[in-house]
PDB file of C-alpha atoms in Angstrom:
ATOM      1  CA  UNK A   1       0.000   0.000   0.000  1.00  0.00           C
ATOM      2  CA  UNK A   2       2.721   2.024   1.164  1.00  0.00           C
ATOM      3  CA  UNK A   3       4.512   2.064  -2.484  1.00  0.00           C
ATOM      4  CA  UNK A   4       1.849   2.253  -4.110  1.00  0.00           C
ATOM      5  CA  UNK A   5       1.127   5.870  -2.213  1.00  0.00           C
ATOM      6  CA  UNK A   6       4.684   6.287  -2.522  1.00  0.00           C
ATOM      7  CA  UNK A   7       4.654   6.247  -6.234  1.00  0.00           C
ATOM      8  CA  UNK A   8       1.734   8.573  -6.573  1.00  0.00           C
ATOM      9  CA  UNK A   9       3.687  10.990  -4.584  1.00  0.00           C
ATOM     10  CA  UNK A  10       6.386  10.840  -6.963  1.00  0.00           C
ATOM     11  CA  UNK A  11       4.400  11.430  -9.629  1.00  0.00           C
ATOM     12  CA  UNK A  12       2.450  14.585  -8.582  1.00  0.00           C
ATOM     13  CA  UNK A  13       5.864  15.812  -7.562  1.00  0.00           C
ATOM     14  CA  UNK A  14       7.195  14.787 -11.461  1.00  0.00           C
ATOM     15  CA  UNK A  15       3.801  17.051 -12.372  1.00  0.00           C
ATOM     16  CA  UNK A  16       4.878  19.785 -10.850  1.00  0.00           C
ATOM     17  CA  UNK A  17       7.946  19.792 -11.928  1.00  0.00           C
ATOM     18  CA  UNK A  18       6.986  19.605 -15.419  1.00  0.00           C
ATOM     19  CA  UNK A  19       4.651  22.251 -14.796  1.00  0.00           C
ATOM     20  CA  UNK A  20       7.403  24.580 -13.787  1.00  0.00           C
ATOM     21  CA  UNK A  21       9.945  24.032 -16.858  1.00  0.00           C
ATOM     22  CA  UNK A  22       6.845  24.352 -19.313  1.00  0.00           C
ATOM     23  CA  UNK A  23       6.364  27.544 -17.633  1.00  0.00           C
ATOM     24  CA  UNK A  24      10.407  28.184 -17.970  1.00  0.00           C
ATOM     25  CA  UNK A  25       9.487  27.569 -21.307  1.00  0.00           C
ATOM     26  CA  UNK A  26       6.850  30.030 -21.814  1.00  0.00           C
ATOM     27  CA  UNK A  27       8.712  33.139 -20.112  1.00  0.00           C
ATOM     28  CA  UNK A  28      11.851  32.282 -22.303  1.00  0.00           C
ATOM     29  CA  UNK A  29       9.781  32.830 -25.429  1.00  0.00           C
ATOM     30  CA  UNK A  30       7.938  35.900 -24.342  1.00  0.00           C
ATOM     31  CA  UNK A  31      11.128  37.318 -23.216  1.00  0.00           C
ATOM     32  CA  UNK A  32      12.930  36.973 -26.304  1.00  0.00           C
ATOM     33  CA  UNK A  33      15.508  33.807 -26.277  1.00  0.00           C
ATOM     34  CA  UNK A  34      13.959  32.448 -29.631  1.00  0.00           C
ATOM     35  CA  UNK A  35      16.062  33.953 -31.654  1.00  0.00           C
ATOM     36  CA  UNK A  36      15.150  32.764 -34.721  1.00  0.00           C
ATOM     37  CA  UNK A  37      12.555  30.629 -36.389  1.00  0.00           C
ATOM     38  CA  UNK A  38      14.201  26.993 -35.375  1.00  0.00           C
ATOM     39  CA  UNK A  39      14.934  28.189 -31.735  1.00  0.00           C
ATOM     40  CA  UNK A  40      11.125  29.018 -31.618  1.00  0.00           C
ATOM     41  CA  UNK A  41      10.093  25.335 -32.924  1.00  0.00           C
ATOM     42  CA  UNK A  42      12.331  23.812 -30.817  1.00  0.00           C
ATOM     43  CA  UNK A  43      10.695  25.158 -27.458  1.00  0.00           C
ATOM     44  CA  UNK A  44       7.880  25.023 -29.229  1.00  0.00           C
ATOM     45  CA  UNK A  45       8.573  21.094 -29.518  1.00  0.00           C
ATOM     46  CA  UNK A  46       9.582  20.668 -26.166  1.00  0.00           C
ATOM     47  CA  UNK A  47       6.353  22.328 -24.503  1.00  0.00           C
ATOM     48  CA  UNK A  48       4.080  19.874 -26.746  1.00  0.00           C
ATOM     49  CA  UNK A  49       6.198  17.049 -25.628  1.00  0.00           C
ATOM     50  CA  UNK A  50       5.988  18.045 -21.883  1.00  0.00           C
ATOM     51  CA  UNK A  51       2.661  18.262 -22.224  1.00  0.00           C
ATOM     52  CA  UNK A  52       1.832  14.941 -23.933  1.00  0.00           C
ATOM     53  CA  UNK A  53       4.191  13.638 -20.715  1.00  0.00           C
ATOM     54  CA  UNK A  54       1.661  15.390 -18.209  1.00  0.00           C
ATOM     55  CA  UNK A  55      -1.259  14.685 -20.402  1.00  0.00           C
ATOM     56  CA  UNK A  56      -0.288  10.642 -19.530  1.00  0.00           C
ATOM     57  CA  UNK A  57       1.343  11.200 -15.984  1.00  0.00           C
ATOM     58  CA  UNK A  58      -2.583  13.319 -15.275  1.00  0.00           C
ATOM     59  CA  UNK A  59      -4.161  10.336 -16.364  1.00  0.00           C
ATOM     60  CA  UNK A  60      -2.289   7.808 -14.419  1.00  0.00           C
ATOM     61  CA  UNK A  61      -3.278   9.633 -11.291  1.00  0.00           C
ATOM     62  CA  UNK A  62      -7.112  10.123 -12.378  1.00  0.00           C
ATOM     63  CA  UNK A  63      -7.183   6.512 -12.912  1.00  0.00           C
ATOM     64  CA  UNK A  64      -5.435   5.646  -9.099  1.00  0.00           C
ATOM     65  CA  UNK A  65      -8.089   8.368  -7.598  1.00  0.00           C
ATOM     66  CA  UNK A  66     -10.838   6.141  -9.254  1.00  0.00           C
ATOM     67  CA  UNK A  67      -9.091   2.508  -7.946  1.00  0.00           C
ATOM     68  CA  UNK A  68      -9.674   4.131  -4.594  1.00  0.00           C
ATOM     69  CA  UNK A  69     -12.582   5.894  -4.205  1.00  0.00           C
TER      70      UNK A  69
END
């Protein structure tokens, strides 16, 4: 029981996280640092890929919040 709490706790931490450097993201490219078109598709690229990661790490917990309630 214990890991398996354990492991959820992880993961909302790993959702944060991810959270945070998207946001990194975000302030980098409204503060200039793409500077050109291929800097701007690769943060661009990394935000959608960060949030396909959340999109599955969200639904891993939805589906745990289910299994217990």
């Amino acid at each position: 029981w214990w890991r398996k709490r354990s492991l959820m706790n992880i993961i909302s931490n790993l959702v944060g996280r991810i959270n945070e450097k998207r946001q990194e993201i975000a302030d980098g490219m409204v503060n200039g640092n793409c500077v050109n078109f291929e800097s701007y598709q690769r943060l661009v690229g990394q935000s959608i890929g960060l949030q396909q990661a959340l999109d599955i790490l969200n639904n891993l917990l939805e589906e745990e919040r289910k299994d217990v309630e």
